[in-house]
Amino acid sequence: MADSTRSSTVVDASPGDVLDIIADLEAYPEWAKEIRQVEILTEDGDGWPDTASFSLDAGPIQDTYTLDYTWDVAEDGQGVASWTLVEATMLKAMDGSYTLSATADGGTEVVYELTVDLKVPMLGMLKRKAEKVIVDTALRDLKKRAEA
C-alpha cells in the first residue's frame, strides 16, 4: 500500500465557505495550479459531484484521470470530502480527503491527505516530492482563495 502525505492549515473562512470552494470542482483550474481542466461527469441527487475527470500537470506526474467523490459533511460544512481514483493512464492511486473542522475563532482547520501511486516505475523520493508539492500547493491555494 502506498504511503500518504498529510498536511493542514487554518483558513480564515467558515467551513461552509471552504467546502463550497472544494465542491466547485470546475473552478479548480482558477486556483489549483496543477489542475488544467475539470469536467463533472455525474452528480448525486443533491447536486454534489459524484464523478469528475481531471487533467493534472504536477511536474513529473501528468495524467488525465477520473475520481469518485464521497461527501460526508454536515450542513455547516464540517466533515470529510474524500475521493478515490476510478481510472487513469499513469496513476494507479490518487486517493485523498479534505477534513474540515471549525476553529474557535470562526475559521476552519483544513487537513488534506493524499495518496499518489503510479503505474510506471518512479523513485519513491520523486513520487513523495510530487505528492508533497500537490498537497502543499493545494492547501496554500485553497487558503488564498477562501481568504480573498
Short mmCIF file of N, CA, C and O in Angstrom, two decimals:
data_model
loop_
_atom_site.label_atom_id
_atom_site.label_comp_id
_atom_site.label_asym_id
_atom_site.label_seq_id
_atom_site.Cartn_x
_atom_site.Cartn_y
_atom_site.Cartn_z
N MET A 1 0.85 -1.19 0.00
CA MET A 1 0.00 0.00 0.00
C MET A 1 0.89 1.24 0.00
O MET A 1 1.86 1.32 0.72
N ALA A 2 0.55 2.21 -0.77
CA ALA A 2 1.32 3.44 -0.87
C ALA A 2 1.15 4.28 0.39
O ALA A 2 0.11 4.25 1.04
N ASP A 3 2.20 4.99 0.74
CA ASP A 3 2.13 5.91 1.86
C ASP A 3 1.36 7.15 1.44
O ASP A 3 1.30 7.48 0.26
N SER A 4 0.80 7.85 2.43
CA SER A 4 0.08 9.08 2.11
C SER A 4 0.84 10.28 2.67
O SER A 4 1.68 10.14 3.56
N THR A 5 0.55 11.42 2.10
CA THR A 5 1.08 12.69 2.57
C THR A 5 -0.06 13.44 3.21
O THR A 5 -1.17 13.48 2.67
N ARG A 6 0.21 14.02 4.38
CA ARG A 6 -0.84 14.71 5.13
C ARG A 6 -0.29 16.05 5.60
O ARG A 6 0.84 16.14 6.08
N SER A 7 -1.12 17.10 5.46
CA SER A 7 -0.74 18.42 5.91
C SER A 7 -2.01 19.17 6.28
O SER A 7 -3.11 18.75 5.93
N SER A 8 -1.84 20.27 7.00
CA SER A 8 -3.02 21.04 7.40
C SER A 8 -2.71 22.53 7.44
O SER A 8 -1.55 22.94 7.46
N THR A 9 -3.79 23.31 7.42
CA THR A 9 -3.69 24.76 7.54
C THR A 9 -4.97 25.26 8.19
O THR A 9 -5.98 24.56 8.21
N VAL A 10 -4.91 26.46 8.71
CA VAL A 10 -6.11 27.12 9.23
C VAL A 10 -6.46 28.24 8.27
O VAL A 10 -5.61 29.05 7.90
N VAL A 11 -7.73 28.26 7.85
CA VAL A 11 -8.23 29.22 6.88
C VAL A 11 -9.17 30.18 7.59
O VAL A 11 -10.00 29.76 8.40
N ASP A 12 -9.03 31.46 7.30
CA ASP A 12 -9.89 32.49 7.89
C ASP A 12 -11.19 32.59 7.08
O ASP A 12 -11.44 33.58 6.40
N ALA A 13 -11.98 31.50 7.14
CA ALA A 13 -13.29 31.42 6.47
C ALA A 13 -14.05 30.28 7.15
O ALA A 13 -13.44 29.38 7.73
N SER A 14 -15.35 30.32 7.06
CA SER A 14 -16.16 29.28 7.70
C SER A 14 -16.01 27.95 6.97
O SER A 14 -15.68 27.92 5.78
N PRO A 15 -16.28 26.83 7.68
CA PRO A 15 -16.23 25.52 7.00
C PRO A 15 -17.16 25.47 5.77
O PRO A 15 -16.78 24.90 4.75
N GLY A 16 -18.31 26.09 5.86
CA GLY A 16 -19.24 26.09 4.73
C GLY A 16 -18.66 26.79 3.52
O GLY A 16 -18.80 26.32 2.38
N ASP A 17 -17.98 27.93 3.75
CA ASP A 17 -17.35 28.65 2.64
C ASP A 17 -16.20 27.85 2.02
O ASP A 17 -16.04 27.82 0.80
N VAL A 18 -15.41 27.20 2.88
CA VAL A 18 -14.30 26.39 2.38
C VAL A 18 -14.84 25.19 1.60
O VAL A 18 -14.35 24.86 0.52
N LEU A 19 -15.89 24.56 2.13
CA LEU A 19 -16.50 23.42 1.44
C LEU A 19 -17.03 23.83 0.07
O LEU A 19 -16.90 23.08 -0.90
N ASP A 20 -17.64 25.01 -0.02
CA ASP A 20 -18.14 25.48 -1.31
C ASP A 20 -17.02 25.57 -2.35
O ASP A 20 -17.22 25.22 -3.52
N ILE A 21 -15.84 26.01 -1.93
CA ILE A 21 -14.69 26.09 -2.84
C ILE A 21 -14.24 24.70 -3.25
O ILE A 21 -14.00 24.43 -4.43
N ILE A 22 -14.16 23.78 -2.28
CA ILE A 22 -13.73 22.41 -2.56
C ILE A 22 -14.72 21.71 -3.50
O ILE A 22 -14.32 20.99 -4.41
N ALA A 23 -16.02 21.94 -3.29
CA ALA A 23 -17.05 21.27 -4.08
C ALA A 23 -17.20 21.84 -5.49
O ALA A 23 -17.77 21.19 -6.36
N ASP A 24 -16.69 23.05 -5.72
CA ASP A 24 -16.78 23.67 -7.04
C ASP A 24 -15.61 23.17 -7.90
O ASP A 24 -14.68 23.91 -8.22
N LEU A 25 -15.66 21.90 -8.26
CA LEU A 25 -14.54 21.25 -8.94
C LEU A 25 -14.16 21.95 -10.24
O LEU A 25 -12.98 22.07 -10.57
N GLU A 26 -15.16 22.40 -10.99
CA GLU A 26 -14.88 23.01 -12.30
C GLU A 26 -14.08 24.32 -12.18
O GLU A 26 -13.46 24.74 -13.16
N ALA A 27 -14.05 24.92 -10.99
CA ALA A 27 -13.27 26.15 -10.78
C ALA A 27 -11.83 25.85 -10.36
O ALA A 27 -11.02 26.77 -10.24
N TYR A 28 -11.48 24.59 -10.13
CA TYR A 28 -10.12 24.26 -9.68
C TYR A 28 -9.02 24.86 -10.55
O TYR A 28 -8.03 25.35 -10.01
N PRO A 29 -9.14 24.83 -11.88
CA PRO A 29 -8.04 25.42 -12.68
C PRO A 29 -7.80 26.90 -12.38
O PRO A 29 -6.71 27.40 -12.66
N GLU A 30 -8.77 27.59 -11.79
CA GLU A 30 -8.59 29.00 -11.45
C GLU A 30 -7.67 29.19 -10.25
O GLU A 30 -7.07 30.25 -10.10
N TRP A 31 -7.59 28.19 -9.37
CA TRP A 31 -6.81 28.37 -8.14
C TRP A 31 -5.86 27.22 -7.82
O TRP A 31 -4.92 27.41 -7.06
N ALA A 32 -6.08 26.04 -8.35
CA ALA A 32 -5.19 24.89 -8.12
C ALA A 32 -4.31 24.75 -9.37
O ALA A 32 -4.74 24.20 -10.37
N LYS A 33 -3.11 25.27 -9.29
CA LYS A 33 -2.27 25.45 -10.47
C LYS A 33 -1.95 24.17 -11.23
O LYS A 33 -1.75 24.20 -12.44
N GLU A 34 -1.89 23.01 -10.55
CA GLU A 34 -1.57 21.76 -11.24
C GLU A 34 -2.75 21.20 -12.02
O GLU A 34 -2.58 20.36 -12.89
N ILE A 35 -3.95 21.63 -11.69
CA ILE A 35 -5.15 21.14 -12.36
C ILE A 35 -5.39 22.00 -13.59
O ILE A 35 -5.62 23.20 -13.50
N ARG A 36 -5.35 21.37 -14.76
CA ARG A 36 -5.51 22.11 -16.02
C ARG A 36 -6.97 22.17 -16.47
O ARG A 36 -7.39 23.14 -17.08
N GLN A 37 -7.75 21.10 -16.19
CA GLN A 37 -9.13 21.05 -16.66
C GLN A 37 -9.91 20.07 -15.79
O GLN A 37 -9.37 19.06 -15.35
N VAL A 38 -11.21 20.38 -15.56
CA VAL A 38 -12.09 19.51 -14.80
C VAL A 38 -13.44 19.44 -15.51
O VAL A 38 -13.96 20.46 -15.96
N GLU A 39 -13.98 18.23 -15.58
CA GLU A 39 -15.33 18.05 -16.11
C GLU A 39 -16.11 17.17 -15.15
O GLU A 39 -15.68 16.06 -14.82
N ILE A 40 -17.26 17.69 -14.67
CA ILE A 40 -18.15 16.90 -13.82
C ILE A 40 -18.83 15.88 -14.72
O ILE A 40 -19.47 16.24 -15.70
N LEU A 41 -18.71 14.60 -14.37
CA LEU A 41 -19.32 13.54 -15.17
C LEU A 41 -20.69 13.14 -14.64
O LEU A 41 -21.62 12.92 -15.42
N THR A 42 -20.81 13.04 -13.31
CA THR A 42 -22.11 12.72 -12.68
C THR A 42 -22.23 13.47 -11.37
O THR A 42 -21.23 13.83 -10.74
N GLU A 43 -23.48 13.72 -10.96
CA GLU A 43 -23.79 14.36 -9.68
C GLU A 43 -24.78 13.49 -8.94
O GLU A 43 -25.57 12.76 -9.55
N ASP A 44 -24.77 13.60 -7.59
CA ASP A 44 -25.78 12.88 -6.82
C ASP A 44 -27.07 13.69 -6.81
O ASP A 44 -27.14 14.77 -7.40
N GLY A 45 -28.09 13.21 -6.15
CA GLY A 45 -29.40 13.87 -6.14
C GLY A 45 -29.39 15.24 -5.51
O GLY A 45 -30.28 16.06 -5.78
N ASP A 46 -28.40 15.53 -4.67
CA ASP A 46 -28.31 16.84 -4.01
C ASP A 46 -27.43 17.82 -4.75
O ASP A 46 -27.18 18.93 -4.28
N GLY A 47 -26.91 17.42 -5.91
CA GLY A 47 -26.09 18.31 -6.70
C GLY A 47 -24.60 18.25 -6.41
O GLY A 47 -23.81 18.98 -6.99
N TRP A 48 -24.17 17.35 -5.51
CA TRP A 48 -22.74 17.18 -5.22
C TRP A 48 -22.11 16.39 -6.36
O TRP A 48 -22.70 15.42 -6.84
N PRO A 49 -20.91 16.74 -6.78
CA PRO A 49 -20.23 15.94 -7.81
C PRO A 49 -19.99 14.52 -7.31
O PRO A 49 -19.50 14.33 -6.19
N ASP A 50 -20.37 13.53 -8.10
CA ASP A 50 -20.08 12.13 -7.78
C ASP A 50 -18.80 11.68 -8.47
O ASP A 50 -17.93 11.10 -7.85
N THR A 51 -18.72 11.94 -9.77
CA THR A 51 -17.50 11.60 -10.51
C THR A 51 -17.09 12.80 -11.37
O THR A 51 -17.94 13.55 -11.85
N ALA A 52 -15.79 12.95 -11.52
CA ALA A 52 -15.26 14.06 -12.31
C ALA A 52 -13.96 13.63 -12.97
O ALA A 52 -13.21 12.81 -12.43
N SER A 53 -13.71 14.20 -14.14
CA SER A 53 -12.48 13.95 -14.89
C SER A 53 -11.56 15.15 -14.73
O SER A 53 -12.00 16.30 -14.83
N PHE A 54 -10.29 14.88 -14.48
CA PHE A 54 -9.29 15.92 -14.25
C PHE A 54 -8.12 15.75 -15.21
O PHE A 54 -7.75 14.62 -15.52
N SER A 55 -7.50 16.87 -15.59
CA SER A 55 -6.21 16.86 -16.27
C SER A 55 -5.21 17.49 -15.31
O SER A 55 -5.42 18.62 -14.85
N LEU A 56 -4.15 16.74 -14.98
CA LEU A 56 -3.17 17.14 -13.99
C LEU A 56 -1.81 17.32 -14.65
O LEU A 56 -1.40 16.50 -15.48
N ASP A 57 -1.11 18.39 -14.25
CA ASP A 57 0.27 18.59 -14.64
C ASP A 57 1.03 19.04 -13.40
O ASP A 57 1.07 20.22 -13.07
N ALA A 58 1.59 18.05 -12.68
CA ALA A 58 2.31 18.33 -11.43
C ALA A 58 3.76 17.90 -11.60
O ALA A 58 4.24 16.99 -10.94
N GLY A 59 4.45 18.55 -12.53
CA GLY A 59 5.85 18.22 -12.77
C GLY A 59 6.00 16.82 -13.34
O GLY A 59 5.55 16.55 -14.45
N PRO A 60 6.58 15.88 -12.55
CA PRO A 60 6.79 14.54 -13.08
C PRO A 60 5.51 13.73 -13.23
O PRO A 60 5.50 12.70 -13.88
N ILE A 61 4.42 14.18 -12.62
CA ILE A 61 3.16 13.46 -12.72
C ILE A 61 2.21 14.26 -13.61
O ILE A 61 1.76 15.34 -13.24
N GLN A 62 1.92 13.71 -14.78
CA GLN A 62 0.98 14.32 -15.72
C GLN A 62 0.01 13.23 -16.15
O GLN A 62 0.43 12.16 -16.58
N ASP A 63 -1.28 13.52 -16.03
CA ASP A 63 -2.26 12.49 -16.36
C ASP A 63 -3.64 13.12 -16.50
O ASP A 63 -3.88 14.24 -16.04
N THR A 64 -4.52 12.36 -17.12
CA THR A 64 -5.95 12.65 -17.12
C THR A 64 -6.59 11.48 -16.39
O THR A 64 -6.29 10.32 -16.69
N TYR A 65 -7.42 11.78 -15.39
CA TYR A 65 -7.94 10.73 -14.53
C TYR A 65 -9.36 11.07 -14.08
O TYR A 65 -9.81 12.21 -14.17
N THR A 66 -10.06 10.04 -13.59
CA THR A 66 -11.42 10.20 -13.09
C THR A 66 -11.45 9.84 -11.60
O THR A 66 -10.88 8.81 -11.19
N LEU A 67 -12.11 10.71 -10.82
CA LEU A 67 -12.25 10.48 -9.39
C LEU A 67 -13.72 10.26 -9.03
O LEU A 67 -14.61 10.85 -9.64
N ASP A 68 -13.94 9.44 -8.01
CA ASP A 68 -15.26 9.21 -7.44
C ASP A 68 -15.27 9.87 -6.06
O ASP A 68 -14.40 9.58 -5.23
N TYR A 69 -16.25 10.74 -5.81
CA TYR A 69 -16.31 11.54 -4.58
C TYR A 69 -17.32 11.01 -3.58
O TYR A 69 -18.38 10.49 -3.96
N THR A 70 -17.01 11.21 -2.29
CA THR A 70 -17.92 10.97 -1.18
C THR A 70 -17.94 12.25 -0.35
O THR A 70 -16.88 12.78 0.01
N TRP A 71 -19.15 12.73 -0.05
CA TRP A 71 -19.32 13.98 0.70
C TRP A 71 -19.97 13.65 2.04
O TRP A 71 -21.17 13.56 2.15
N ASP A 72 -19.15 13.44 3.06
CA ASP A 72 -19.64 13.14 4.40
C ASP A 72 -19.52 14.40 5.25
O ASP A 72 -18.65 14.51 6.11
N VAL A 73 -20.38 15.37 4.94
CA VAL A 73 -20.28 16.70 5.56
C VAL A 73 -21.61 17.10 6.16
O VAL A 73 -22.68 16.73 5.67
N ALA A 74 -21.52 17.89 7.23
CA ALA A 74 -22.71 18.43 7.88
C ALA A 74 -23.17 19.69 7.14
O ALA A 74 -22.46 20.22 6.29
N GLU A 75 -24.34 20.15 7.51
CA GLU A 75 -24.90 21.33 6.85
C GLU A 75 -24.01 22.57 7.01
O GLU A 75 -23.96 23.43 6.14
N ASP A 76 -23.25 22.64 8.12
CA ASP A 76 -22.38 23.79 8.34
C ASP A 76 -21.04 23.67 7.62
O ASP A 76 -20.18 24.54 7.73
N GLY A 77 -20.83 22.57 6.89
CA GLY A 77 -19.60 22.40 6.12
C GLY A 77 -18.54 21.55 6.80
O GLY A 77 -17.54 21.20 6.17
N GLN A 78 -18.72 21.22 8.07
CA GLN A 78 -17.73 20.39 8.75
C GLN A 78 -17.88 18.94 8.31
O GLN A 78 -18.98 18.47 8.05
N GLY A 79 -16.76 18.24 8.23
CA GLY A 79 -16.79 16.84 7.86
C GLY A 79 -15.68 16.52 6.88
O GLY A 79 -14.66 17.21 6.83
N VAL A 80 -15.92 15.48 6.06
CA VAL A 80 -14.88 14.98 5.17
C VAL A 80 -15.40 14.89 3.74
O VAL A 80 -16.46 14.30 3.49
N ALA A 81 -14.65 15.49 2.84
CA ALA A 81 -14.86 15.31 1.40
C ALA A 81 -13.71 14.42 0.93
O ALA A 81 -12.55 14.78 1.09
N SER A 82 -14.04 13.25 0.40
CA SER A 82 -12.98 12.31 0.01
C SER A 82 -13.19 11.82 -1.41
O SER A 82 -14.28 11.96 -1.98
N TRP A 83 -12.14 11.27 -1.98
CA TRP A 83 -12.20 10.79 -3.36
C TRP A 83 -11.29 9.59 -3.53
O TRP A 83 -10.33 9.41 -2.79
N THR A 84 -11.64 8.76 -4.52
CA THR A 84 -10.82 7.63 -4.91
C THR A 84 -10.68 7.62 -6.43
O THR A 84 -11.58 8.08 -7.14
N LEU A 85 -9.57 7.10 -6.88
CA LEU A 85 -9.31 7.03 -8.31
C LEU A 85 -10.17 5.94 -8.94
O LEU A 85 -10.25 4.83 -8.44
N VAL A 86 -10.82 6.29 -10.06
CA VAL A 86 -11.62 5.33 -10.82
C VAL A 86 -10.80 4.81 -11.99
O VAL A 86 -10.70 3.61 -12.20
N GLU A 87 -10.21 5.73 -12.76
CA GLU A 87 -9.37 5.33 -13.89
C GLU A 87 -8.38 6.43 -14.22
O GLU A 87 -8.62 7.60 -13.94
N ALA A 88 -7.26 5.99 -14.81
CA ALA A 88 -6.21 6.93 -15.20
C ALA A 88 -5.26 6.21 -16.14
O ALA A 88 -5.30 4.99 -16.28
N THR A 89 -4.38 6.98 -16.77
CA THR A 89 -3.37 6.42 -17.65
C THR A 89 -2.10 6.11 -16.87
O THR A 89 -1.61 4.99 -16.88
N MET A 90 -1.59 7.10 -16.17
CA MET A 90 -0.32 6.97 -15.47
C MET A 90 -0.49 6.63 -13.99
O MET A 90 0.33 5.94 -13.40
N LEU A 91 -1.57 7.11 -13.38
CA LEU A 91 -1.80 6.91 -11.95
C LEU A 91 -2.45 5.56 -11.67
O LEU A 91 -3.29 5.11 -12.44
N LYS A 92 -2.06 4.94 -10.55
CA LYS A 92 -2.83 3.79 -10.09
C LYS A 92 -3.48 4.09 -8.74
O LYS A 92 -4.31 3.32 -8.28
N ALA A 93 -3.14 5.23 -8.15
CA ALA A 93 -3.83 5.73 -6.96
C ALA A 93 -3.76 7.25 -6.96
O ALA A 93 -2.72 7.82 -7.29
N MET A 94 -4.87 7.88 -6.65
CA MET A 94 -4.95 9.33 -6.42
C MET A 94 -6.13 9.49 -5.47
O MET A 94 -7.21 9.94 -5.82
N ASP A 95 -5.92 8.99 -4.25
CA ASP A 95 -6.97 8.93 -3.25
C ASP A 95 -6.66 9.94 -2.16
O ASP A 95 -5.51 10.08 -1.74
N GLY A 96 -7.69 10.65 -1.72
CA GLY A 96 -7.43 11.66 -0.72
C GLY A 96 -8.68 12.17 -0.06
O GLY A 96 -9.79 11.70 -0.31
N SER A 97 -8.45 13.17 0.80
CA SER A 97 -9.57 13.78 1.51
C SER A 97 -9.20 15.15 2.04
O SER A 97 -8.03 15.44 2.30
N TYR A 98 -10.23 15.97 2.17
CA TYR A 98 -10.17 17.22 2.93
C TYR A 98 -11.04 17.00 4.15
O TYR A 98 -12.22 16.63 4.00
N THR A 99 -10.50 17.22 5.34
CA THR A 99 -11.29 17.17 6.56
C THR A 99 -11.40 18.60 7.08
O THR A 99 -10.38 19.26 7.30
N LEU A 100 -12.63 19.07 7.25
CA LEU A 100 -12.89 20.45 7.66
C LEU A 100 -13.46 20.47 9.07
O LEU A 100 -14.45 19.80 9.36
N SER A 101 -12.84 21.29 9.94
CA SER A 101 -13.29 21.44 11.32
C SER A 101 -13.30 22.92 11.67
O SER A 101 -12.33 23.64 11.38
N ALA A 102 -14.38 23.37 12.31
CA ALA A 102 -14.48 24.77 12.74
C ALA A 102 -13.47 25.04 13.84
O ALA A 102 -13.23 24.19 14.71
N THR A 103 -12.87 26.23 13.81
CA THR A 103 -12.00 26.67 14.89
C THR A 103 -12.79 27.60 15.80
O THR A 103 -13.85 28.09 15.43
N ALA A 104 -12.26 27.84 17.00
CA ALA A 104 -12.97 28.66 17.99
C ALA A 104 -13.21 30.08 17.50
O ALA A 104 -14.18 30.73 17.90
N ASP A 105 -12.35 30.58 16.62
CA ASP A 105 -12.47 31.97 16.15
C ASP A 105 -13.26 32.10 14.84
O ASP A 105 -13.23 33.15 14.20
N GLY A 106 -13.96 31.04 14.44
CA GLY A 106 -14.80 31.12 13.25
C GLY A 106 -14.12 30.71 11.96
O GLY A 106 -14.72 30.75 10.90
N GLY A 107 -12.87 30.30 12.06
CA GLY A 107 -12.15 29.83 10.88
C GLY A 107 -12.35 28.34 10.68
O GLY A 107 -13.22 27.72 11.29
N THR A 108 -11.51 27.78 9.84
CA THR A 108 -11.60 26.35 9.53
C THR A 108 -10.22 25.73 9.51
O THR A 108 -9.32 26.24 8.84
N GLU A 109 -10.07 24.63 10.23
CA GLU A 109 -8.85 23.83 10.07
C GLU A 109 -9.12 22.87 8.92
O GLU A 109 -10.13 22.17 8.89
N VAL A 110 -8.22 22.89 7.95
CA VAL A 110 -8.33 22.01 6.79
C VAL A 110 -7.17 21.03 6.84
O VAL A 110 -6.01 21.43 6.85
N VAL A 111 -7.49 19.73 6.90
CA VAL A 111 -6.48 18.68 6.85
C VAL A 111 -6.63 18.00 5.49
O VAL A 111 -7.70 17.53 5.13
N TYR A 112 -5.54 17.97 4.73
CA TYR A 112 -5.53 17.38 3.39
C TYR A 112 -4.64 16.14 3.45
O TYR A 112 -3.48 16.22 3.84
N GLU A 113 -5.19 15.02 3.05
CA GLU A 113 -4.42 13.78 2.99
C GLU A 113 -4.51 13.24 1.57
O GLU A 113 -5.59 13.23 0.97
N LEU A 114 -3.38 12.80 1.03
CA LEU A 114 -3.33 12.36 -0.36
C LEU A 114 -2.38 11.18 -0.51
O LEU A 114 -1.29 11.18 0.04
N THR A 115 -2.84 10.19 -1.28
CA THR A 115 -2.01 9.06 -1.66
C THR A 115 -1.93 9.03 -3.18
O THR A 115 -2.96 9.01 -3.86
N VAL A 116 -0.72 9.08 -3.69
CA VAL A 116 -0.49 9.01 -5.13
C VAL A 116 0.39 7.80 -5.39
O VAL A 116 1.39 7.59 -4.71
N ASP A 117 -0.02 6.99 -6.37
CA ASP A 117 0.83 5.89 -6.79
C ASP A 117 0.76 5.83 -8.31
O ASP A 117 -0.25 6.20 -8.91
N LEU A 118 1.83 5.38 -8.91
CA LEU A 118 1.95 5.39 -10.37
C LEU A 118 2.05 3.98 -10.94
O LEU A 118 2.59 3.09 -10.29
N LYS A 119 1.55 3.83 -12.16
CA LYS A 119 1.67 2.55 -12.86
C LYS A 119 3.09 2.35 -13.38
O LYS A 119 3.54 1.23 -13.52
N VAL A 120 3.77 3.44 -13.67
CA VAL A 120 5.14 3.37 -14.19
C VAL A 120 6.13 3.50 -13.04
O VAL A 120 5.85 4.19 -12.06
N PRO A 121 7.28 2.87 -13.15
CA PRO A 121 8.27 2.97 -12.07
C PRO A 121 8.75 4.42 -11.90
O PRO A 121 9.02 5.11 -12.88
N MET A 122 8.82 4.85 -10.67
CA MET A 122 9.37 6.17 -10.34
C MET A 122 10.00 6.05 -8.96
O MET A 122 9.43 5.39 -8.08
N LEU A 123 11.12 6.67 -8.78
CA LEU A 123 11.76 6.66 -7.47
C LEU A 123 10.78 7.15 -6.41
O LEU A 123 10.07 8.14 -6.61
N GLY A 124 10.72 6.44 -5.31
CA GLY A 124 9.83 6.82 -4.21
C GLY A 124 10.05 8.26 -3.78
O GLY A 124 9.11 8.98 -3.47
N MET A 125 11.29 8.70 -3.79
CA MET A 125 11.62 10.06 -3.39
C MET A 125 10.93 11.08 -4.32
O MET A 125 10.38 12.07 -3.86
N LEU A 126 10.96 10.83 -5.63
CA LEU A 126 10.33 11.74 -6.58
C LEU A 126 8.81 11.72 -6.43
O LEU A 126 8.16 12.75 -6.51
N LYS A 127 8.26 10.52 -6.19
CA LYS A 127 6.82 10.38 -6.03
C LYS A 127 6.35 11.14 -4.78
O LYS A 127 5.37 11.87 -4.82
N ARG A 128 7.08 10.98 -3.66
CA ARG A 128 6.72 11.68 -2.41
C ARG A 128 6.85 13.19 -2.59
O ARG A 128 6.03 13.95 -2.08
N LYS A 129 7.89 13.60 -3.32
CA LYS A 129 8.08 15.04 -3.55
C LYS A 129 6.92 15.60 -4.35
O LYS A 129 6.37 16.67 -4.02
N ALA A 130 6.51 14.90 -5.40
CA ALA A 130 5.37 15.36 -6.21
C ALA A 130 4.09 15.40 -5.36
O ALA A 130 3.30 16.34 -5.44
N GLU A 131 3.90 14.37 -4.54
CA GLU A 131 2.73 14.31 -3.65
C GLU A 131 2.74 15.50 -2.70
O GLU A 131 1.72 16.16 -2.50
N LYS A 132 3.90 15.79 -2.10
CA LYS A 132 4.02 16.90 -1.16
C LYS A 132 3.75 18.23 -1.86
O LYS A 132 3.08 19.10 -1.32
N VAL A 133 4.26 18.39 -3.07
CA VAL A 133 4.01 19.62 -3.83
C VAL A 133 2.51 19.78 -4.09
O VAL A 133 1.96 20.87 -3.91
N ILE A 134 1.84 18.70 -4.47
CA ILE A 134 0.40 18.76 -4.72
C ILE A 134 -0.34 19.18 -3.45
O ILE A 134 -1.18 20.09 -3.47
N VAL A 135 -0.03 18.53 -2.32
CA VAL A 135 -0.71 18.82 -1.05
C VAL A 135 -0.43 20.24 -0.60
O VAL A 135 -1.36 21.00 -0.27
N ASP A 136 0.83 20.63 -0.55
CA ASP A 136 1.19 21.96 -0.06
C ASP A 136 0.61 23.06 -0.94
O ASP A 136 0.11 24.07 -0.45
N THR A 137 0.69 22.87 -2.25
CA THR A 137 0.16 23.86 -3.17
C THR A 137 -1.36 23.95 -3.05
O THR A 137 -1.93 25.05 -3.03
N ALA A 138 -2.02 22.81 -2.95
CA ALA A 138 -3.48 22.81 -2.83
C ALA A 138 -3.92 23.54 -1.57
O ALA A 138 -4.85 24.35 -1.61
N LEU A 139 -3.27 23.26 -0.44
CA LEU A 139 -3.64 23.94 0.81
C LEU A 139 -3.37 25.44 0.73
O LEU A 139 -4.20 26.25 1.13
N ARG A 140 -2.21 25.81 0.21
CA ARG A 140 -1.86 27.23 0.09
C ARG A 140 -2.85 27.95 -0.81
O ARG A 140 -3.36 29.03 -0.48
N ASP A 141 -3.16 27.34 -1.97
CA ASP A 141 -4.05 28.00 -2.92
C ASP A 141 -5.50 28.00 -2.43
O ASP A 141 -6.22 28.96 -2.68
N LEU A 142 -5.92 26.95 -1.73
CA LEU A 142 -7.25 26.92 -1.14
C LEU A 142 -7.40 28.04 -0.10
O LEU A 142 -8.39 28.77 -0.09
N LYS A 143 -6.40 28.18 0.75
CA LYS A 143 -6.40 29.23 1.78
C LYS A 143 -6.48 30.61 1.13
O LYS A 143 -7.29 31.46 1.51
N LYS A 144 -5.67 30.83 0.11
CA LYS A 144 -5.63 32.10 -0.61
C LYS A 144 -7.00 32.42 -1.21
O LYS A 144 -7.49 33.54 -1.11
N ARG A 145 -7.61 31.42 -1.86
CA ARG A 145 -8.92 31.63 -2.49
C ARG A 145 -10.00 31.90 -1.45
O ARG A 145 -10.84 32.78 -1.63
N ALA A 146 -9.98 31.14 -0.35
CA ALA A 146 -11.02 31.30 0.68
C ALA A 146 -10.91 32.64 1.40
O ALA A 146 -11.92 33.19 1.84
N GLU A 147 -9.69 33.15 1.52
CA GLU A 147 -9.48 34.40 2.25
C GLU A 147 -9.51 35.63 1.37
O GLU A 147 -9.37 36.75 1.86
N ALA A 148 -9.70 35.43 0.07
CA ALA A 148 -9.71 36.58 -0.87
C ALA A 148 -10.97 37.42 -0.69
O ALA A 148 -11.99 36.98 -0.28
#
